[in-house]
Amino acid sequence: MLRRALVCLIVLIGFSLSVTYSEEKMRLAILPFSNVSESTDFGWLSTGIPESLTFSLSSIHNISLVERIQLESILEEQELSLSDLADESSAVSVGNLSGADTLLVGSFQITGNRVLIALRFTDVSSGEVLTDKTLRIEGELEEIFTLYKNLSYGIIEKFQVQITPAEIVRLEDQSEITESLKAYEYFTLGKNQYYKESEEGYEEAAGYLQKAVAEDNEFGLAYAYLSLSYQKMALLRGQSGRGGYSEYVEKASEYIIPAREYGEGIAQVHKILAEVLYLKGDVIQAGRDVQKSLYLNPMDVETWLIKWRIKGKGNPEHPDLLRALSLDPESAEIHITLGKAYARKSFFPEALFHFTKAFDRDPRNIALHYGFAEVYQDMG
């Protein structure tokens, strides 16, 4: 407790940060980083760095982060590669489509056992590079999580983001997810596959995550994603009528235990366990985990959505769903969820309103197009 109090005091003095919430949020899109090293051995950091920064900053109320899935959808739709993002106009186009007001484009360079990370910010509305906000940090690869934490504080300071002592404590507590760089590499590669949202992707993710926990057998977050990957595979097998459902459910259950043991007190672990348990039908334990996750990080939009699925009974005006919307009014996922909920109650104008809002942010979302089709069919 004393350490946390000192951390809060030092950061508050060092950065001169307010402890109240602002009415205006910074909406930030963090794009994949460019590898400017001579070697491609650490290419996985292209997604590992933005993923970790997103993880760190997700607990800050006054920073709203564009979802990774939405960004990847935009990059695919615009047929843009990492090299294309070096062009300012292409990057700004991505920012506009994502609804961000600020764009973070970064790069990293590995030399020996040291890493240099550079961050460049662009104002999306003007297309102007914010030269006074540029950040650079260098250090040992083995200390990369400390570098991430310092970059997070740097972003907060540069943009004068108001932050509370509780948020500082959360940022400190989730700054390091593993002590093994190799485990972190496998974890990042696994997450890359997981985001493909396909049976093959989940299977590949599980393979990498198995390697991650082999490198660090106390890696709670990796165990949690292992459990979720197997549970998602089980659902897909069950929906298709193919075999393997029971086997994957059993594997998902197997990894809940080490995830809970080694991930205790990590908000994201409890969030993932809540989703796994909800999918398994254990709504009581799922409710406990989602509540604990929100206690640890009340600013996480996805956790409020999971809580709504567990307890909201499909009500589009349930406080949990409205809380998620208030935290991220531009989220395509939230508007799709609201659209579906209103459609089930035959409130078609409201459903179309939210589907249209989602379309503005993620026009290629398959679930969104199904939602539109079902509403128009039901309307006759």
XYZ file of C-alpha atoms in Angstrom:
380
model
C 0.000 0.000 0.000
C 2.851 2.372 0.853
C 4.517 1.667 -2.498
C 1.318 2.482 -4.357
C 0.841 5.701 -2.405
C 4.390 6.771 -3.222
C 3.897 5.929 -6.900
C 0.796 8.098 -7.002
C 2.552 10.993 -5.262
C 5.648 10.846 -7.471
C 3.693 10.670 -10.715
C 1.291 13.402 -9.684
C 4.159 15.731 -8.811
C 6.333 14.748 -11.771
C 3.650 15.155 -14.395
C 1.475 17.780 -12.682
C -1.650 15.816 -13.546
C -5.177 16.634 -12.440
C -7.210 14.054 -10.522
C -10.568 14.902 -12.079
C -12.210 13.614 -15.231
C -12.458 15.820 -18.288
C -15.636 16.128 -20.339
C -13.595 15.684 -23.522
C -11.742 12.455 -24.212
C -8.752 11.924 -26.423
C -9.767 9.307 -29.024
C -6.571 7.574 -30.026
C -5.891 5.090 -32.827
C -2.627 3.171 -32.391
C -1.499 1.711 -35.712
C 0.944 -1.210 -36.138
C 4.566 -0.138 -35.674
C 7.219 -0.225 -38.394
C 10.319 -2.347 -37.873
C 13.296 -0.283 -39.046
C 15.830 -2.817 -37.772
C 18.141 -4.663 -40.131
C 16.760 -7.955 -38.817
C 13.172 -9.207 -39.014
C 13.594 -11.427 -35.935
C 11.543 -9.054 -33.813
C 8.893 -8.293 -36.417
C 6.239 -9.477 -33.958
C 6.765 -6.233 -32.023
C 4.921 -4.439 -34.849
C 1.721 -5.578 -33.170
C 3.196 -6.304 -29.741
C 4.019 -2.664 -28.974
C 0.607 -1.175 -29.893
C -1.142 -4.084 -28.150
C 0.814 -3.431 -24.950
C 0.275 0.339 -25.102
C -3.438 -0.258 -25.616
C -3.432 -2.604 -22.628
C -1.700 0.013 -20.456
C -3.828 2.979 -21.550
C -7.167 1.142 -21.477
C -7.590 1.936 -17.781
C -7.446 5.708 -18.368
C -10.919 7.255 -18.491
C -9.924 10.278 -20.570
C -8.344 8.202 -23.352
C -10.663 6.320 -25.700
C -8.869 3.728 -27.828
C -10.000 2.526 -31.248
C -10.506 -1.240 -31.240
C -7.758 -3.287 -32.873
C -10.259 -5.359 -34.864
C -11.764 -2.173 -36.301
C -8.331 -0.863 -37.319
C -7.396 -4.149 -38.980
C -10.691 -4.127 -40.866
C -9.962 -0.613 -42.155
C -6.411 -1.522 -43.196
C -7.736 -4.550 -45.074
C -10.514 -2.566 -46.735
C -8.103 0.174 -47.837
C -5.540 -2.461 -48.886
C -2.851 -0.775 -46.807
C 0.328 -2.427 -45.552
C 2.703 -1.304 -42.801
C 4.913 0.447 -45.353
C 1.903 2.404 -46.660
C 1.340 3.890 -43.202
C 4.597 5.817 -43.543
C 2.665 8.003 -45.991
C 0.917 10.650 -43.902
C -2.179 10.864 -46.120
C -2.776 7.095 -45.863
C -2.403 7.184 -42.099
C -4.801 10.134 -41.786
C -7.317 8.292 -43.966
C -7.245 5.392 -41.501
C -7.687 7.843 -38.639
C -10.730 9.439 -40.268
C -12.388 6.098 -40.955
C -11.789 4.950 -37.376
C -13.317 8.055 -35.810
C -10.067 8.931 -34.039
C -9.007 12.499 -33.406
C -5.361 11.548 -32.848
C -3.286 8.966 -34.680
C -0.213 7.240 -33.266
C 2.247 5.900 -35.834
C 5.383 4.369 -34.369
C 8.566 2.544 -35.227
C 11.152 0.465 -33.420
C 14.761 -0.474 -34.021
C 16.627 -3.376 -32.442
C 20.401 -3.084 -32.117
C 22.010 -5.919 -30.214
C 20.040 -6.272 -27.002
C 18.707 -2.715 -27.065
C 15.505 -1.310 -28.529
C 14.681 2.232 -29.638
C 10.967 3.063 -29.856
C 9.737 6.251 -31.539
C 6.177 7.604 -31.441
C 4.744 10.173 -33.857
C 1.286 11.700 -33.451
C -0.951 13.247 -36.096
C -4.009 15.445 -35.682
C -6.571 13.650 -37.844
C -8.757 16.684 -38.584
C -5.891 18.817 -39.932
C -3.468 16.105 -41.042
C -0.747 17.958 -39.149
C 2.062 16.025 -37.482
C 2.235 17.114 -33.845
C 5.981 17.613 -33.677
C 5.869 18.831 -30.075
C 4.301 15.516 -29.001
C 6.963 13.214 -30.471
C 8.312 10.596 -28.071
C 11.475 8.485 -28.200
C 12.672 5.988 -25.643
C 15.548 3.521 -25.577
C 16.495 0.675 -23.286
C 17.292 -2.992 -22.856
C 14.966 -5.479 -24.546
C 14.601 -7.339 -21.260
C 13.141 -4.159 -19.749
C 10.615 -3.601 -22.521
C 7.614 -3.528 -20.167
C 9.217 -0.698 -18.213
C 9.669 1.125 -21.528
C 5.972 0.627 -22.314
C 4.998 2.022 -18.936
C 7.223 5.064 -19.439
C 5.787 5.607 -22.920
C 2.277 5.493 -21.458
C 3.199 8.139 -18.915
C 4.850 10.115 -21.715
C 1.626 10.124 -23.756
C -0.338 11.205 -20.692
C 2.094 14.051 -20.047
C 2.424 15.241 -23.660
C -1.338 15.472 -24.149
C -2.001 16.704 -20.593
C -4.487 13.905 -20.011
C -6.210 14.205 -16.659
C -5.656 11.087 -14.586
C -6.636 9.932 -11.107
C -4.437 8.241 -8.483
C -6.465 5.032 -8.880
C -5.687 4.988 -12.611
C -1.990 5.425 -11.894
C -2.065 2.413 -9.587
C -3.828 0.340 -12.274
C -1.278 1.387 -14.880
C 1.552 0.382 -12.551
C -0.036 -2.959 -11.677
C -0.586 -4.072 -15.279
C 2.674 -2.769 -16.715
C 4.377 -6.191 -16.828
C 2.488 -9.302 -17.929
C 5.450 -11.732 -17.958
C 9.119 -11.790 -17.030
C 10.037 -13.784 -20.147
C 10.648 -11.977 -23.440
C 10.240 -15.246 -25.358
C 6.909 -15.917 -23.643
C 5.825 -12.399 -24.593
C 6.785 -13.089 -28.219
C 4.691 -16.272 -28.353
C 1.832 -14.498 -26.583
C 1.852 -11.691 -29.164
C 1.939 -14.152 -32.065
C -0.940 -16.027 -30.457
C -2.998 -12.857 -30.083
C -2.375 -12.055 -33.768
C -3.933 -15.394 -34.705
C -6.751 -15.041 -32.173
C -7.923 -11.804 -33.805
C -8.580 -13.653 -37.060
C -11.758 -14.927 -35.350
C -11.794 -18.230 -37.216
C -11.405 -21.834 -36.117
C -8.000 -21.992 -37.787
C -7.008 -18.744 -36.103
C -8.063 -19.957 -32.660
C -6.187 -23.220 -33.198
C -3.017 -21.386 -34.247
C -3.457 -19.039 -31.282
C -3.666 -21.986 -28.890
C -0.434 -23.391 -30.312
C 1.486 -20.165 -29.701
C -0.085 -19.663 -26.277
C 0.969 -23.191 -25.293
C 4.530 -22.178 -26.121
C 4.105 -18.986 -24.088
C 3.127 -20.844 -20.909
C 5.914 -23.363 -21.531
C 8.365 -20.437 -21.372
C 6.624 -18.903 -18.341
C 4.407 -21.325 -16.437
C 3.036 -18.464 -14.307
C 1.779 -16.414 -17.273
C -1.815 -15.865 -16.136
C -2.972 -13.830 -19.135
C -1.689 -16.456 -21.584
C -3.592 -19.191 -19.708
C -6.732 -17.042 -19.890
C -6.457 -16.615 -23.661
C -5.743 -20.335 -24.011
C -8.998 -21.084 -22.233
C -10.908 -18.588 -24.372
C -9.382 -19.870 -27.632
C -10.463 -23.440 -26.861
C -13.929 -22.289 -25.789
C -14.337 -20.359 -29.064
C -13.220 -23.462 -31.005
C -15.773 -25.533 -29.094
C -18.559 -23.127 -30.033
C -17.609 -23.186 -33.709
C -17.464 -26.991 -33.666
C -20.844 -27.138 -31.962
C -22.420 -24.744 -34.459
C -21.097 -26.717 -37.422
C -22.141 -30.075 -35.972
C -18.638 -31.482 -36.278
C -16.872 -33.510 -33.609
C -14.475 -32.184 -31.008
C -16.887 -29.998 -29.057
C -16.521 -31.839 -25.731
C -12.752 -32.111 -26.105
C -12.347 -28.359 -26.588
C -14.724 -27.538 -23.728
C -12.623 -29.760 -21.477
C -9.428 -27.999 -22.557
C -11.019 -24.601 -21.945
C -11.933 -25.707 -18.413
C -8.427 -27.049 -17.804
C -6.798 -23.654 -18.301
C -9.242 -21.721 -16.123
C -7.460 -22.982 -12.996
C -3.910 -21.706 -13.772
C -5.359 -18.513 -15.281
C -7.114 -17.791 -12.011
C -4.109 -18.803 -9.902
C -1.488 -16.754 -11.741
C -3.739 -13.985 -13.053
C -5.413 -13.063 -9.791
C -5.781 -9.298 -9.557
C -5.295 -8.678 -13.309
C -8.429 -7.058 -14.725
C -8.046 -8.525 -18.209
C -7.679 -12.062 -16.855
C -10.920 -11.784 -14.890
C -12.638 -10.280 -17.949
C -11.582 -13.199 -20.153
C -12.572 -15.755 -17.517
C -15.976 -14.077 -17.256
C -16.450 -14.497 -21.012
C -15.309 -18.142 -20.945
C -17.599 -19.007 -18.040
C -20.532 -17.177 -19.620
C -20.046 -19.139 -22.846
C -19.938 -22.322 -20.750
C -23.221 -21.368 -19.065
C -21.810 -20.673 -15.587
C -23.398 -17.238 -15.194
C -22.895 -17.093 -11.417
C -19.099 -17.432 -11.520
C -19.000 -15.345 -14.703
C -20.787 -12.576 -12.820
C -18.225 -12.724 -10.019
C -15.302 -12.478 -12.424
C -16.794 -9.624 -14.430
C -17.484 -7.718 -11.223
C -13.896 -8.218 -10.086
C -12.589 -7.086 -13.467
C -14.645 -3.895 -13.266
C -13.465 -3.299 -9.719
C -9.882 -3.456 -10.991
C -10.552 -1.471 -14.177
C -13.956 0.252 -14.359
C -13.030 1.978 -17.641
C -12.892 -1.135 -19.836
C -15.691 -1.017 -22.409
C -15.541 -4.717 -23.328
C -16.009 -5.710 -19.688
C -19.194 -3.639 -19.421
C -20.462 -5.360 -22.572
C -19.717 -8.780 -21.079
C -21.483 -7.788 -17.870
C -24.507 -6.702 -19.907
C -24.583 -10.059 -21.719
C -24.479 -11.835 -18.363
C -27.000 -9.692 -16.488
C -28.724 -7.372 -18.948
C -31.286 -9.898 -20.261
C -31.116 -8.327 -23.709
C -32.402 -4.954 -22.511
C -30.975 -2.219 -24.815
C -31.538 0.388 -22.101
C -29.851 -1.577 -19.321
C -27.405 0.588 -17.286
C -24.433 -1.679 -18.096
C -24.879 -1.259 -21.846
C -25.451 2.471 -21.508
C -22.301 2.682 -19.390
C -20.311 1.020 -22.178
C -21.741 3.511 -24.674
C -20.852 6.466 -22.452
C -17.248 5.246 -22.234
C -16.884 4.854 -26.008
C -19.696 6.507 -28.017
C -17.909 5.743 -31.306
C -17.505 1.983 -30.806
C -18.899 -0.038 -33.714
C -19.256 -3.102 -31.478
C -21.431 -1.238 -28.975
C -23.696 0.191 -31.675
C -24.076 -3.250 -33.274
C -24.964 -4.685 -29.862
C -27.529 -1.928 -29.319
C -28.932 -2.410 -32.820
C -29.429 -6.137 -32.272
C -30.998 -5.577 -28.855
C -33.497 -3.038 -30.217
C -34.248 -5.271 -33.221
C -35.158 -8.191 -30.941
C -37.740 -5.956 -29.306
C -39.007 -4.808 -32.737
C -37.830 -1.236 -32.124
C -36.700 -0.968 -35.735
C -35.990 2.794 -36.042
C -33.689 2.609 -33.011
C -32.041 -0.534 -34.389
C -31.370 1.108 -37.762
C -29.999 4.212 -36.053
C -27.366 2.198 -34.195
C -26.547 -0.039 -37.166
C -25.967 3.104 -39.237
C -23.663 4.517 -36.554
C -21.729 1.233 -36.608
C -21.577 1.290 -40.418
C -19.865 4.691 -40.306
C -17.063 3.106 -38.270
C -16.854 -0.478 -39.550
C -18.658 -0.878 -42.900
C -17.250 -4.356 -43.592
C -18.482 -5.920 -40.364
C -20.375 -9.102 -41.317
C -22.544 -9.103 -38.180
C -23.605 -5.560 -39.022
C -24.832 -6.508 -42.505
C -26.751 -9.466 -41.081
C -28.328 -7.026 -38.629
C -29.433 -4.674 -41.404
C -30.845 -7.579 -43.432
C -32.829 -9.007 -40.517
C -34.328 -5.624 -39.620
C -35.441 -4.871 -43.180
C -36.850 -8.395 -43.503
C -38.813 -8.047 -40.256
C -40.072 -4.623 -41.317
C -41.444 -6.196 -44.496
